[in-house]
């Protein structure tokens, strides 16, 4: 059965390489940063011709000797790596005592000493558990490994009569299976503790072919040095990275909701301010703030200050053609260029009054008609922009009427954000779109 296991080892190793290559092609849930994926390690520890997994032992009393090794590792994903190990040391044992079950060893040999010249193996290493699942860079981990390789050794047995027999330069296939724990001491240095059982494809590693395959164990401690720059991929946790991204998204959503609530409150305040500014209690078309004759009866024709107009006797007026000169247009252009409102409101700033006064005088002098068209950018809701553009046009009309212009000859219309003259994608474009157009006719 075990012979068949070792014969299928090359097929298993091929499958291991194919699987690791395929896994390397899968995208990792890792941020765009550099990782250390290559590392080298050195270790030393106890080398024993014994397996805690059980099985037949050729000698009843095994000894512990020093073993030492090194390895090079390639971390392919945070959970999977390939590791090439080399090991040297000595294995010894004797029959000075009975077996652990009390059975007397009837072996013709009294002791053995095997020089493990080298063992070389390639193993797949799987990180089974990280110490902290909610930190992107962990400090400790547990791992398991399995693979295959070869061992070269020289076994010397001694009989009861002190006759030594040596099997020189023996090569056998091995299957190492192990577990370990790794602790990150710094960004580039780890403490590595492990235990590996090596199954040998042969029964003469101790020089005594009693039946069954030999085994030897290696318990070690060592240091691993990560090569390159950046964090170690082996200690990176994609689960923690996903968790951190979810928390960041939640915080961002909370911030957006706070901004939305603040904008709603500001919109409500603007609506209240504009309602107070444009309030017309007596319905005569002149806002209360500019109405010098409040509470005029319904239907009364009033002037720009809200006071009743004295109706003159009917006169025959000869119709004349209205001619708008370039000088008239300049007066309007100056008024547009100097027109400013308070931010988000329809309140006209005082610096706009002198040029608006000249427009009012022009309307009175030449009896022109004037169309006011209010426009906004696309910031805020369509309803709010439509109301603000209309209110700003009405505020200009109210001011011109207060300066003596004929209210019936001034038309105020709001178009909101529907007629931009520049792109709303830039601050300069949005500034151009926030405007009131004057048209004389």
XYZ file of C-alpha atoms in Angstrom:
441
model
C 0.000 0.000 0.000
C 2.779 2.410 0.955
C 4.801 1.423 -2.093
C 1.841 2.432 -4.246
C 1.664 5.776 -2.378
C 5.242 6.648 -3.273
C 4.785 5.590 -6.891
C 1.923 8.089 -7.253
C 3.947 10.911 -5.667
C 5.125 12.438 -9.019
C 1.505 12.664 -10.178
C 0.504 14.345 -6.910
C 3.346 16.872 -7.195
C 2.324 17.734 -10.766
C -1.219 18.339 -9.582
C 0.169 20.529 -6.784
C 2.065 22.756 -9.229
C -0.945 23.061 -11.553
C -3.214 23.980 -8.651
C -0.799 26.571 -7.289
C -0.351 28.146 -10.724
C -4.109 28.362 -11.190
C -4.548 29.916 -7.763
C -1.853 32.463 -8.545
C -3.929 33.641 -11.530
C -6.933 34.486 -9.306
C -7.157 38.169 -8.319
C -6.446 38.858 -4.661
C -8.581 41.147 -2.589
C -5.577 43.328 -1.839
C -4.984 47.074 -2.177
C -2.684 48.497 -4.832
C 0.555 48.194 -2.813
C 3.823 46.233 -2.918
C 4.210 43.000 -0.955
C 7.154 40.864 0.079
C 6.526 37.434 -1.468
C 10.004 35.807 -1.327
C 11.655 34.766 1.937
C 14.485 32.599 3.218
C 14.718 30.810 6.560
C 17.211 29.018 8.769
C 16.371 26.680 11.622
C 17.752 24.109 14.042
C 16.180 21.611 16.366
C 15.612 18.018 17.412
C 16.013 15.219 14.819
C 14.481 11.867 15.871
C 13.931 8.440 14.186
C 10.369 8.493 15.489
C 6.825 9.438 14.440
C 4.054 10.491 16.849
C 1.591 9.169 14.272
C 2.504 5.590 15.209
C 3.821 2.713 13.122
C 6.418 -0.026 13.522
C 9.809 0.955 14.987
C 12.913 -1.098 14.201
C 14.791 -0.099 17.371
C 13.141 0.085 20.785
C 15.048 3.108 22.118
C 15.432 6.164 19.877
C 17.655 9.151 20.626
C 17.371 12.885 19.910
C 20.123 14.597 17.919
C 20.735 18.032 16.482
C 19.347 18.808 13.039
C 19.655 22.019 11.064
C 18.112 23.267 7.863
C 17.299 26.138 5.572
C 14.534 26.923 3.115
C 13.356 29.377 0.471
C 9.668 30.208 0.135
C 7.454 31.902 -2.480
C 4.148 33.303 -1.121
C 1.612 33.110 -3.964
C -1.509 34.333 -2.125
C -2.084 35.341 1.514
C -3.128 31.717 2.154
C -0.846 29.626 -0.064
C 2.914 29.288 -0.633
C 5.528 26.911 -2.063
C 8.537 26.126 0.136
C 11.784 24.320 -0.750
C 13.534 22.823 2.323
C 16.994 21.398 2.950
C 17.900 19.469 6.119
C 20.992 17.771 7.592
C 21.650 15.930 10.842
C 22.078 12.600 12.572
C 19.665 9.824 13.595
C 20.572 7.311 16.333
C 18.926 4.564 18.372
C 19.575 1.277 20.232
C 17.904 -1.743 21.746
C 19.060 -1.190 25.316
C 15.456 -1.218 26.526
C 12.310 -3.144 25.547
C 9.675 -1.591 23.264
C 7.177 0.730 24.902
C 4.554 -2.053 25.003
C 7.005 -4.306 26.949
C 7.951 -6.494 23.981
C 11.624 -7.518 23.897
C 13.437 -6.546 20.712
C 14.991 -9.662 19.123
C 16.876 -7.621 16.525
C 20.372 -8.847 15.645
C 21.548 -5.230 15.956
C 22.298 -3.428 19.194
C 22.350 0.146 17.811
C 22.435 2.256 14.679
C 23.736 5.637 13.592
C 22.537 7.259 10.364
C 24.175 10.335 8.922
C 21.510 12.311 7.034
C 23.700 13.914 4.440
C 20.794 15.936 3.139
C 17.101 15.865 2.522
C 15.563 18.157 -0.092
C 11.825 18.650 -0.485
C 9.229 20.933 -2.047
C 6.044 21.496 -0.033
C 2.777 23.362 -0.323
C 2.187 25.577 2.733
C -1.358 26.601 3.674
C -2.037 29.346 6.237
C -4.883 27.853 8.273
C -5.579 30.638 10.740
C -4.424 34.208 11.372
C -4.156 35.521 14.915
C -6.400 38.547 14.234
C -9.109 38.434 11.566
C -9.809 42.198 11.761
C -6.312 43.594 11.166
C -5.000 43.901 7.620
C -1.515 42.898 8.815
C -1.452 40.077 11.358
C 1.220 39.307 13.911
C 0.901 35.523 14.087
C -0.426 32.586 12.075
C -0.698 28.791 12.062
C 0.123 26.736 8.987
C 0.235 23.198 7.626
C 2.497 21.760 4.924
C 2.830 18.659 2.740
C 5.042 17.776 -0.195
C 7.676 15.435 -1.523
C 11.401 15.122 -2.038
C 14.527 12.985 -1.617
C 16.886 12.054 1.201
C 20.506 10.901 0.942
C 21.916 9.085 3.970
C 24.540 6.638 5.255
C 23.337 4.079 7.858
C 25.679 2.157 10.160
C 24.396 -0.698 12.345
C 26.264 -2.441 15.150
C 25.702 -6.054 16.203
C 25.939 -7.417 19.713
C 29.493 -8.408 18.954
C 30.390 -4.818 17.955
C 30.514 -5.650 14.266
C 29.508 -2.624 12.197
C 27.752 -2.728 8.813
C 27.379 0.435 6.762
C 24.936 1.161 3.942
C 26.610 3.967 2.036
C 25.128 6.695 -0.177
C 21.476 5.593 -0.074
C 18.870 7.733 -1.922
C 15.167 7.453 -1.076
C 12.051 9.428 -1.749
C 10.390 11.128 1.233
C 6.980 12.692 1.961
C 7.193 15.474 4.587
C 4.001 16.488 6.449
C 4.122 19.223 9.048
C 2.491 21.968 11.088
C 3.871 25.191 12.501
C 3.309 28.627 13.953
C 4.886 31.857 12.757
C 5.245 35.131 14.681
C 6.120 38.438 12.992
C 8.949 40.080 14.963
C 9.361 42.999 12.555
C 8.359 43.921 9.009
C 11.067 41.658 7.609
C 11.818 39.046 10.317
C 9.612 36.211 11.631
C 10.046 33.586 14.354
C 9.223 30.168 12.850
C 8.326 27.158 15.025
C 7.479 23.859 13.349
C 7.263 20.104 13.493
C 7.594 17.822 10.457
C 7.200 14.055 10.078
C 9.059 12.582 7.077
C 7.822 9.288 5.613
C 10.637 7.394 3.837
C 10.089 5.200 0.769
C 12.261 2.464 2.250
C 13.037 0.401 5.359
C 16.813 0.701 5.633
C 17.289 4.237 6.959
C 18.273 2.703 10.310
C 20.138 -0.158 8.575
C 17.564 -2.762 9.690
C 14.899 -3.932 7.254
C 12.293 -5.223 9.656
C 9.286 -4.512 7.406
C 7.383 -1.268 6.769
C 8.616 2.178 5.923
C 10.942 4.171 8.160
C 10.044 7.609 9.511
C 11.888 10.468 11.147
C 10.716 13.709 12.798
C 12.163 17.191 12.990
C 11.009 19.742 15.587
C 12.645 23.094 15.037
C 12.827 26.813 15.767
C 14.257 29.351 13.385
C 14.140 32.766 11.775
C 12.561 33.683 8.466
C 13.729 36.772 6.542
C 11.304 38.391 4.082
C 13.018 39.788 0.982
C 12.147 43.036 -0.787
C 10.111 46.035 0.340
C 6.588 46.466 1.634
C 4.373 44.329 3.826
C 4.552 40.545 3.954
C 1.859 38.945 1.834
C 1.740 35.949 4.190
C 0.472 38.155 7.046
C -1.979 40.194 4.941
C -5.715 39.620 5.610
C -8.098 40.238 2.657
C -11.011 39.702 5.065
C -9.871 42.623 7.222
C -9.325 44.794 4.116
C -12.898 44.117 2.986
C -14.162 44.912 6.483
C -12.239 48.217 6.543
C -13.619 49.164 3.107
C -17.154 48.480 4.331
C -16.601 50.699 7.393
C -15.203 53.491 5.202
C -18.209 53.255 2.873
C -20.547 53.429 5.877
C -18.780 56.524 7.211
C -18.958 58.158 3.773
C -22.681 57.406 3.523
C -23.218 59.002 6.958
C -21.319 62.113 5.858
C -23.392 62.374 2.664
C -26.616 62.097 4.674
C -25.449 64.889 6.994
C -24.681 67.089 3.959
C -28.114 66.323 2.489
C -29.875 67.216 5.742
C -27.920 70.469 5.947
C -28.844 71.330 2.335
C -32.531 70.651 3.056
C -32.414 72.950 6.077
C -30.729 75.677 4.009
C -33.350 75.326 1.264
C -36.146 75.685 3.814
C -34.503 78.820 5.211
C -34.133 80.314 1.710
C -37.791 79.652 0.939
C -38.782 81.395 4.182
C -36.522 84.388 3.425
C -37.829 84.780 -0.129
C -41.434 84.469 1.042
C -40.874 87.299 3.510
C -39.099 89.459 0.904
C -41.850 89.123 -1.745
C -44.830 89.297 0.608
C -47.579 91.551 -0.889
C -50.396 91.871 1.660
C -52.689 94.160 -0.357
C -52.102 92.405 -3.697
C -51.229 95.589 -5.618
C -48.084 94.104 -7.196
C -45.650 95.992 -4.955
C -43.889 94.053 -2.152
C -44.617 95.187 1.403
C -41.003 96.241 1.911
C -41.288 98.742 -0.976
C -44.990 99.637 -0.590
C -45.347 103.236 0.623
C -49.149 103.034 0.590
C -50.092 99.723 2.222
C -53.642 98.339 2.334
C -54.792 99.910 -0.953
C -58.222 98.604 -2.047
C -58.302 95.648 -4.393
C -58.173 96.617 -8.053
C -56.537 99.997 -7.411
C -53.968 100.980 -10.022
C -50.764 101.924 -8.219
C -47.397 103.349 -9.124
C -44.026 101.804 -8.378
C -44.198 102.777 -4.712
C -47.628 101.164 -4.219
C -49.612 104.425 -4.089
C -52.777 104.979 -6.189
C -52.236 106.589 -9.558
C -54.239 109.716 -10.453
C -55.879 108.869 -13.739
C -55.325 111.748 -16.150
C -57.889 112.823 -18.626
C -57.859 110.735 -21.751
C -55.495 112.083 -24.319
C -54.987 111.142 -27.895
C -51.490 109.880 -28.079
C -49.794 109.657 -31.409
C -48.082 106.347 -31.805
C -44.383 106.674 -32.294
C -41.854 104.068 -33.285
C -39.616 102.890 -30.441
C -35.918 103.112 -31.356
C -33.352 101.508 -29.066
C -29.948 103.129 -29.552
C -26.500 101.722 -28.827
C -26.266 104.096 -25.868
C -29.493 102.612 -24.471
C -28.072 99.101 -24.859
C -24.882 100.167 -23.033
C -26.955 101.314 -20.044
C -28.524 97.843 -19.920
C -25.176 96.069 -20.365
C -23.668 98.066 -17.485
C -26.602 97.123 -15.270
C -26.146 93.424 -16.087
C -22.388 93.580 -15.493
C -22.812 95.172 -12.050
C -25.814 93.116 -10.934
C -25.149 91.063 -7.774
C -27.396 89.168 -5.355
C -26.755 87.729 -1.909
C -25.659 84.076 -2.133
C -28.652 81.795 -2.714
C -31.104 84.706 -2.271
C -32.972 87.281 -4.380
C -31.720 90.222 -2.294
C -30.032 92.803 -4.596
C -26.713 94.064 -3.277
C -26.301 97.845 -2.868
C -23.475 98.092 -5.433
C -26.035 97.258 -8.164
C -28.320 100.242 -7.398
C -26.553 103.031 -9.414
C -26.669 101.130 -12.747
C -30.233 99.925 -12.074
C -31.212 103.578 -11.379
C -29.971 104.499 -14.877
C -32.080 101.694 -16.383
C -35.140 102.983 -14.486
C -34.493 106.526 -15.713
C -34.185 105.224 -19.280
C -37.501 103.401 -19.011
C -39.223 106.546 -17.667
C -37.598 108.861 -20.209
C -38.218 106.818 -23.348
C -41.192 104.767 -22.207
C -39.391 101.532 -23.180
C -40.688 98.082 -22.336
C -38.303 95.672 -20.576
C -38.213 91.901 -20.298
C -36.292 90.400 -17.361
C -35.286 86.713 -17.660
C -33.785 85.007 -14.589
C -31.493 81.957 -14.944
C -29.537 79.721 -12.543
C -26.921 76.949 -12.709
C -27.813 73.283 -12.020
C -26.915 73.331 -8.305
C -29.865 72.217 -6.186
C -33.295 70.939 -7.189
C -35.146 72.065 -10.344
C -38.020 73.425 -8.216
C -35.727 75.567 -6.079
C -33.800 76.902 -9.122
C -37.037 77.831 -10.927
C -38.321 79.690 -7.869
C -34.996 81.493 -7.276
C -34.698 82.634 -10.918
C -38.283 83.955 -10.885
C -37.793 85.719 -7.527
C -34.601 87.442 -8.680
C -36.290 88.745 -11.857
C -39.226 89.952 -9.736
C -36.859 91.648 -7.277
C -35.294 93.678 -10.122
C -38.748 94.601 -11.426
C -39.804 95.715 -7.951
C -36.733 97.898 -7.612
C -37.151 99.510 -11.049
C -40.809 100.237 -10.299
C -39.772 101.797 -6.975
C -37.604 104.181 -8.996
C -40.564 105.334 -11.109
C -40.634 102.773 -13.931
C -44.037 101.658 -15.249
C -44.781 98.221 -13.750
C -47.047 97.330 -16.690
C -44.120 97.712 -19.107
C -41.824 95.326 -17.218
C -42.147 91.561 -17.644
C -40.290 89.303 -15.126
C -39.859 85.599 -15.967
C -37.809 82.794 -14.386
C -36.331 79.912 -16.424
C -34.418 78.084 -13.677
C -31.531 75.931 -14.949
C -33.124 75.065 -18.316
C -31.282 77.627 -20.537
C -27.545 77.502 -19.665
C -25.087 79.528 -21.767
C -22.025 77.658 -20.476
C -21.106 74.255 -19.067
C -22.254 73.534 -15.521
C -19.284 71.166 -15.102
C -16.959 74.058 -14.092
C -17.201 76.830 -11.514
C -16.662 79.464 -14.235
C -19.456 77.972 -16.324
C -21.861 77.902 -13.404
C -21.023 81.561 -12.634
C -21.999 82.527 -16.206
C -25.264 80.600 -15.956
C -26.330 82.486 -12.790
C -27.667 85.640 -14.541
C -30.605 87.943 -15.245
C -30.986 89.027 -18.891
C -32.406 92.478 -19.783
C -34.173 92.948 -23.150
C -35.328 96.459 -24.210
C -38.102 96.848 -26.765
